[in-house]
Amino acid sequence: MSVARYFDEMSYGPAPEADAEARAWLKKHAAGFGHFINGAFVKSADDGHFETMEPATDARLARVAQGSAADIDAAVKAARAAQARWARLSGHARARHLYALARAVQRHGRLLAVIEALDNGKPIRETRDIDIPLVARHFYHHAGWAQLQETEFADQVPVGVVGQVIPWNFPLLMLAWKVAPALALGNTVVLKPAEYTPLSALLFAEIAADAGLPAGVFNVVTGDGGTGAALVAHPDVDKIAFTGSSEVGKIIREKTAGSGKSLTLELGGKSPFIVFDDADIDSAIEGVVDAIWFNQGQVCCAGSRLLLQEGIADTFLARLKRRMGSLRVGQPLDKAIDMGAIVAPVQLERIKSLVATGVAEGADLFQPKMTLPENGCFYPPTLLANVQSAATVMREEIFGPVLVAMTFRTPDEAVMLANNTRYGLAASIWSETIGLALDIAPKLQAGVVWINATNLFDAGVGFGGYRESGYGREGGREGAHEYLKPAAWAKRKPRAAAEPLPQPQPTADGFGLPQIDRTAKLFIGGKQARPDGNYARVVLDPKGRKLGEVGEGNRKDIRNAVAAARAAEAWSRATTHNRAQILYYIAENLSARADEFTQRIVAMTGTSKVKAAAEVEASIARLFSYGAWADKFEGAVHQPPLRGVALAMNEPLGVVGVVCPDEAPLLGFISLMAPLIAMGNRVVVVPSERHPLAATDFYQILETSDVPPGVVNIVTGTAKDLAKTLAEHDDVDGLWVFGAAELSTMAEKLSVGNLKRLLVDHGLAIDWHDRAAAEGPILLRHAVQVKNIWIPYGE
Ligand code: NAI
């Protein structure tokens, strides 16, 4: 080509990154990689192995061990053996280890970047400039949490041995997101990388050992989904942290039910990218490029649904198509390309088949003319326009470089379309009107919202989903809590088995006046309601004498209560001041009737008057505490090293079911209901099955305390049946279950449908009078989910 033509075309020539060092490292391990267990590489117990391929060329890259249950067991044993010593180190000592890891990642940054690009197929420009610097940042940031742990998390202890299962789209970055906080806070780890991309984790293990990380603290077992399943099933793992598909996330939720393991899930998404007609169009178009063609669109929070305001749609799409034509797809090690290879043939086939479905369902397909490399898994940047909201490609995560587009007219319609998905991971808003953007942000069901930006990440800012995008946060203070548990809950004992119900005693000989009907109804939508089935259950005192009757609530009653709670949505938007006042008012009204409640507790439980009075006093104080917290349990402003800040907002979960324990029938009820409503949730409460009358007496207090109808709904009846209905109900956003262990297990198993947020006690008793164990942030943290809203700020 002549020099003149080069100037005419201004096209890039190839600019390959050197891979000699990476190839030499692979050659050193040509005999095959073992698992990294207890500080050394070891062969698979059954010598199982598989091959990893280079997606850009189809060439074989390495031979890797296929982990069996025996390998997982060896790794968990190593992690367990190391955990107590690791946790006993001072925070400062752990901070030094994390700092050493951060430095080592930086020192080996180029090798890590090349290995990652070879194994995954992503452009070196991204691994070098985004993935690896962020990996180092995660270790630096979390070195800081280790250093501060003793003062900042004084009331918490490490979870223990953590099993982590990660996907292939950001192999080393996902490792860092999980490993850095876990190790920083005193846990040890068994990591199962994705089968397509195990190499950077193995290289990291080598680097970590060189950097002096003690043996057993960090272990890697490679393998496929079966290896992951063995880790999930291992009885000596205290927590599972998973990132990957929603399908597997749900399987893991079910498999861990009843095991006592804690669980965080970071799953898929179908994130909206909303462009208003007053947006800076050039910036928004570059935003789309980052949203959906970064990492070939294999990003859980990819802005894959483009929502365009009608007036600008035609211009926007025309300019976008032009921009798509200038994207370069090519060899990952070429420093001048925009998109590399898709991770594996099976993923490529999935993308092709979903695009074909989109076209068959009527979408307009656009792909720029370009020549793709002959070998390897490549797919061009793709736009499907005019897609209907019910279309498969609008609903399903494609996980490839495919953008689907549709239009909207008004901001309200934009919000409706944006939220019209079972997911809730991220969203991006583009408008030059700050008022509009900040009006939309709180209305979006998403754990991360970017304003005039997209795909920004930082170790200090929590990341994670709403709804079926999973639960838990990674990064920042909010993420640190996921690797800690309250010290006050660490030594709980299983509840004593309930005393058998007393034999009912006859109460009248039939000659006195007939008893006045004292059947307490249900409390739904601010009104007392007869139970749907028209059955009542008798409430006995400890001697078997009849104290009264309550409604036997059923599935339909729960449905009505959930509908009433859903309709009381204004409560979630009420000011914190307003909610605080109402909680104080409830406390005041309870105080006015303290004697009556004391007598009720004595009659129901047979406890002494002094103890019953103490329970009522503690309940009043607890209501005051949550009145206090209502306007004080606030979010934070994160200051990531980027142009902007992130507002970490504590948002309510929405509608939350609560199943109360039998002990402390009034204080238990208040201790669970109050933090939830203080944070703006609406609740459907199932009071103590055995002693429900304190809760049914409470209706009158709610009625006289200005609690809006539907904010607190109470359904009495059989805890097991009502808990089951709540767990299965897809319009319930959260569920708190306290009581028999089997109720917790059932709630965990049956809540997979919409992955509702759970707080369960696994049958372990809490002393409701102990404020450290039963009041404040320990519960408030579970009553909210953090939404991080990134806004441009400063220069
Ligand atoms: P996947 O969810 O099957 O794999 C993620 C990880 O889980 C891998 O390490 C895998 O070995 C492991 N795993 C698989 N089955 C398991 C089980 N039963 N128990 C424990 N661990 C198990 O994702 P896959 O098959 O690689 O990709 C399929 C689709 O999932 C993609 O097309 C994409 O839509 C979605 N995906 C979403 C990701 C996200 O970050 N949201 C990441 C990866 C995939």
PDB file of N, CA, C and O in Angstrom, residues 9-39:
ATOM      1  N   GLU A   9      -6.855   6.484   3.999  1.00  0.00           N
ATOM      2  CA  GLU A   9      -7.717   5.575   4.771  1.00  0.00           C
ATOM      3  C   GLU A   9      -7.595   5.786   6.277  1.00  0.00           C
ATOM      4  O   GLU A   9      -8.530   5.563   7.010  1.00  0.00           O
ATOM      5  N   MET A  10      -6.426   6.194   6.708  1.00  0.00           N
ATOM      6  CA  MET A  10      -6.129   6.337   8.139  1.00  0.00           C
ATOM      7  C   MET A  10      -6.494   5.065   8.921  1.00  0.00           C
ATOM      8  O   MET A  10      -6.956   5.112  10.050  1.00  0.00           O
ATOM      9  N   SER A  11      -6.355   3.905   8.283  1.00  0.00           N
ATOM     10  CA  SER A  11      -6.707   2.675   8.996  1.00  0.00           C
ATOM     11  C   SER A  11      -5.505   2.220   9.837  1.00  0.00           C
ATOM     12  O   SER A  11      -4.371   2.598   9.573  1.00  0.00           O
ATOM     13  N   TYR A  12      -5.818   1.425  10.838  1.00  0.00           N
ATOM     14  CA  TYR A  12      -4.758   0.950  11.724  1.00  0.00           C
ATOM     15  C   TYR A  12      -4.052  -0.251  11.103  1.00  0.00           C
ATOM     16  O   TYR A  12      -4.693  -1.122  10.511  1.00  0.00           O
ATOM     17  N   GLY A  13      -2.769  -0.317  11.287  1.00  0.00           N
ATOM     18  CA  GLY A  13      -2.072  -1.556  10.966  1.00  0.00           C
ATOM     19  C   GLY A  13      -2.078  -2.426  12.189  1.00  0.00           C
ATOM     20  O   GLY A  13      -2.488  -1.986  13.265  1.00  0.00           O
ATOM     21  N   PRO A  14      -1.669  -3.676  12.077  1.00  0.00           N
ATOM     22  CA  PRO A  14      -1.633  -4.535  13.266  1.00  0.00           C
ATOM     23  C   PRO A  14      -0.588  -4.043  14.264  1.00  0.00           C
ATOM     24  O   PRO A  14       0.469  -3.569  13.861  1.00  0.00           O
ATOM     25  N   ALA A  15      -0.917  -4.115  15.549  1.00  0.00           N
ATOM     26  CA  ALA A  15       0.019  -3.688  16.594  1.00  0.00           C
ATOM     27  C   ALA A  15       0.024  -4.744  17.674  1.00  0.00           C
ATOM     28  O   ALA A  15      -0.543  -4.558  18.750  1.00  0.00           O
ATOM     29  N   PRO A  16       0.636  -5.894  17.369  1.00  0.00           N
ATOM     30  CA  PRO A  16       0.503  -7.020  18.309  1.00  0.00           C
ATOM     31  C   PRO A  16       1.335  -6.835  19.578  1.00  0.00           C
ATOM     32  O   PRO A  16       2.453  -6.340  19.535  1.00  0.00           O
ATOM     33  N   GLU A  17       0.758  -7.260  20.685  1.00  0.00           N
ATOM     34  CA  GLU A  17       1.457  -7.303  21.968  1.00  0.00           C
ATOM     35  C   GLU A  17       2.331  -8.572  21.962  1.00  0.00           C
ATOM     36  O   GLU A  17       1.895  -9.629  21.482  1.00  0.00           O
ATOM     37  N   ALA A  18       3.515  -8.471  22.524  1.00  0.00           N
ATOM     38  CA  ALA A  18       4.393  -9.645  22.561  1.00  0.00           C
ATOM     39  C   ALA A  18       3.821 -10.696  23.512  1.00  0.00           C
ATOM     40  O   ALA A  18       3.313 -10.363  24.579  1.00  0.00           O
ATOM     41  N   ASP A  19       3.892 -11.944  23.101  1.00  0.00           N
ATOM     42  CA  ASP A  19       3.358 -13.009  23.971  1.00  0.00           C
ATOM     43  C   ASP A  19       4.436 -14.005  24.409  1.00  0.00           C
ATOM     44  O   ASP A  19       4.122 -15.059  24.943  1.00  0.00           O
ATOM     45  N   ALA A  20       5.717 -13.652  24.184  1.00  0.00           N
ATOM     46  CA  ALA A  20       6.779 -14.624  24.450  1.00  0.00           C
ATOM     47  C   ALA A  20       6.782 -15.063  25.923  1.00  0.00           C
ATOM     48  O   ALA A  20       6.885 -16.259  26.227  1.00  0.00           O
ATOM     49  N   GLU A  21       6.623 -14.103  26.827  1.00  0.00           N
ATOM     50  CA  GLU A  21       6.694 -14.438  28.252  1.00  0.00           C
ATOM     51  C   GLU A  21       5.536 -15.369  28.646  1.00  0.00           C
ATOM     52  O   GLU A  21       5.709 -16.334  29.391  1.00  0.00           O
ATOM     53  N   ALA A  22       4.358 -15.054  28.090  1.00  0.00           N
ATOM     54  CA  ALA A  22       3.182 -15.881  28.394  1.00  0.00           C
ATOM     55  C   ALA A  22       3.360 -17.292  27.839  1.00  0.00           C
ATOM     56  O   ALA A  22       3.055 -18.284  28.521  1.00  0.00           O
ATOM     57  N   ARG A  23       3.867 -17.390  26.619  1.00  0.00           N
ATOM     58  CA  ARG A  23       4.067 -18.722  26.016  1.00  0.00           C
ATOM     59  C   ARG A  23       5.112 -19.506  26.824  1.00  0.00           C
ATOM     60  O   ARG A  23       4.983 -20.720  26.993  1.00  0.00           O
ATOM     61  N   ALA A  24       6.115 -18.789  27.296  1.00  0.00           N
ATOM     62  CA  ALA A  24       7.156 -19.479  28.087  1.00  0.00           C
ATOM     63  C   ALA A  24       6.548 -20.023  29.384  1.00  0.00           C
ATOM     64  O   ALA A  24       6.849 -21.142  29.813  1.00  0.00           O
ATOM     65  N   TRP A  25       5.660 -19.235  29.997  1.00  0.00           N
ATOM     66  CA  TRP A  25       5.014 -19.707  31.242  1.00  0.00           C
ATOM     67  C   TRP A  25       4.153 -20.948  30.956  1.00  0.00           C
ATOM     68  O   TRP A  25       4.181 -21.926  31.710  1.00  0.00           O
ATOM     69  N   LEU A  26       3.428 -20.898  29.824  1.00  0.00           N
ATOM     70  CA  LEU A  26       2.595 -22.059  29.470  1.00  0.00           C
ATOM     71  C   LEU A  26       3.485 -23.278  29.209  1.00  0.00           C
ATOM     72  O   LEU A  26       3.145 -24.403  29.588  1.00  0.00           O
ATOM     73  N   LYS A  27       4.627 -23.028  28.582  1.00  0.00           N
ATOM     74  CA  LYS A  27       5.538 -24.133  28.265  1.00  0.00           C
ATOM     75  C   LYS A  27       6.073 -24.769  29.547  1.00  0.00           C
ATOM     76  O   LYS A  27       6.186 -25.999  29.645  1.00  0.00           O
ATOM     77  N   LYS A  28       6.356 -23.910  30.507  1.00  0.00           N
ATOM     78  CA  LYS A  28       6.858 -24.420  31.797  1.00  0.00           C
ATOM     79  C   LYS A  28       5.846 -25.416  32.398  1.00  0.00           C
ATOM     80  O   LYS A  28       6.202 -26.343  33.103  1.00  0.00           O
ATOM     81  N   HIS A  29       4.559 -25.176  32.098  1.00  0.00           N
ATOM     82  CA  HIS A  29       3.518 -26.059  32.653  1.00  0.00           C
ATOM     83  C   HIS A  29       2.975 -27.001  31.587  1.00  0.00           C
ATOM     84  O   HIS A  29       1.820 -27.430  31.661  1.00  0.00           O
ATOM     85  N   ALA A  30       3.801 -27.302  30.581  1.00  0.00           N
ATOM     86  CA  ALA A  30       3.314 -28.093  29.441  1.00  0.00           C
ATOM     87  C   ALA A  30       2.795 -29.462  29.882  1.00  0.00           C
ATOM     88  O   ALA A  30       1.899 -30.027  29.250  1.00  0.00           O
ATOM     89  N   ALA A  31       3.332 -29.994  30.972  1.00  0.00           N
ATOM     90  CA  ALA A  31       2.866 -31.317  31.425  1.00  0.00           C
ATOM     91  C   ALA A  31       1.461 -31.238  32.004  1.00  0.00           C
ATOM     92  O   ALA A  31       0.813 -32.258  32.244  1.00  0.00           O
ATOM     93  N   GLY A  32       0.989 -30.049  32.224  1.00  0.00           N
ATOM     94  CA  GLY A  32      -0.370 -29.894  32.757  1.00  0.00           C
ATOM     95  C   GLY A  32      -0.366 -29.186  34.112  1.00  0.00           C
ATOM     96  O   GLY A  32       0.593 -29.322  34.880  1.00  0.00           O
ATOM     97  N   PHE A  33      -1.417 -28.420  34.365  1.00  0.00           N
ATOM     98  CA  PHE A  33      -1.549 -27.726  35.645  1.00  0.00           C
ATOM     99  C   PHE A  33      -2.282 -28.616  36.629  1.00  0.00           C
ATOM    100  O   PHE A  33      -3.268 -29.274  36.268  1.00  0.00           O
ATOM    101  N   GLY A  34      -1.823 -28.621  37.856  1.00  0.00           N
ATOM    102  CA  GLY A  34      -2.588 -29.275  38.918  1.00  0.00           C
ATOM    103  C   GLY A  34      -3.476 -28.243  39.610  1.00  0.00           C
ATOM    104  O   GLY A  34      -3.534 -27.080  39.195  1.00  0.00           O
ATOM    105  N   HIS A  35      -4.151 -28.682  40.653  1.00  0.00           N
ATOM    106  CA  HIS A  35      -4.887 -27.735  41.495  1.00  0.00           C
ATOM    107  C   HIS A  35      -3.880 -27.060  42.422  1.00  0.00           C
ATOM    108  O   HIS A  35      -2.826 -27.626  42.711  1.00  0.00           O
ATOM    109  N   PHE A  36      -4.239 -25.892  42.906  1.00  0.00           N
ATOM    110  CA  PHE A  36      -3.350 -25.222  43.851  1.00  0.00           C
ATOM    111  C   PHE A  36      -3.947 -25.384  45.246  1.00  0.00           C
ATOM    112  O   PHE A  36      -4.921 -24.735  45.607  1.00  0.00           O
ATOM    113  N   ILE A  37      -3.371 -26.321  45.990  1.00  0.00           N
ATOM    114  CA  ILE A  37      -3.938 -26.653  47.306  1.00  0.00           C
ATOM    115  C   ILE A  37      -2.832 -26.596  48.364  1.00  0.00           C
ATOM    116  O   ILE A  37      -1.759 -27.168  48.176  1.00  0.00           O
ATOM    117  N   ASN A  38      -3.119 -25.911  49.429  1.00  0.00           N
ATOM    118  CA  ASN A  38      -2.181 -25.800  50.544  1.00  0.00           C
ATOM    119  C   ASN A  38      -0.807 -25.295  50.100  1.00  0.00           C
ATOM    120  O   ASN A  38       0.232 -25.787  50.546  1.00  0.00           O
ATOM    121  N   GLY A  39      -0.821 -24.330  49.208  1.00  0.00           N
ATOM    122  CA  GLY A  39       0.431 -23.662  48.838  1.00  0.00           C
ATOM    123  C   GLY A  39       1.228 -24.326  47.738  1.00  0.00           C
ATOM    124  O   GLY A  39       2.340 -23.895  47.441  1.00  0.00           O
TER     125      GLY A  39
END
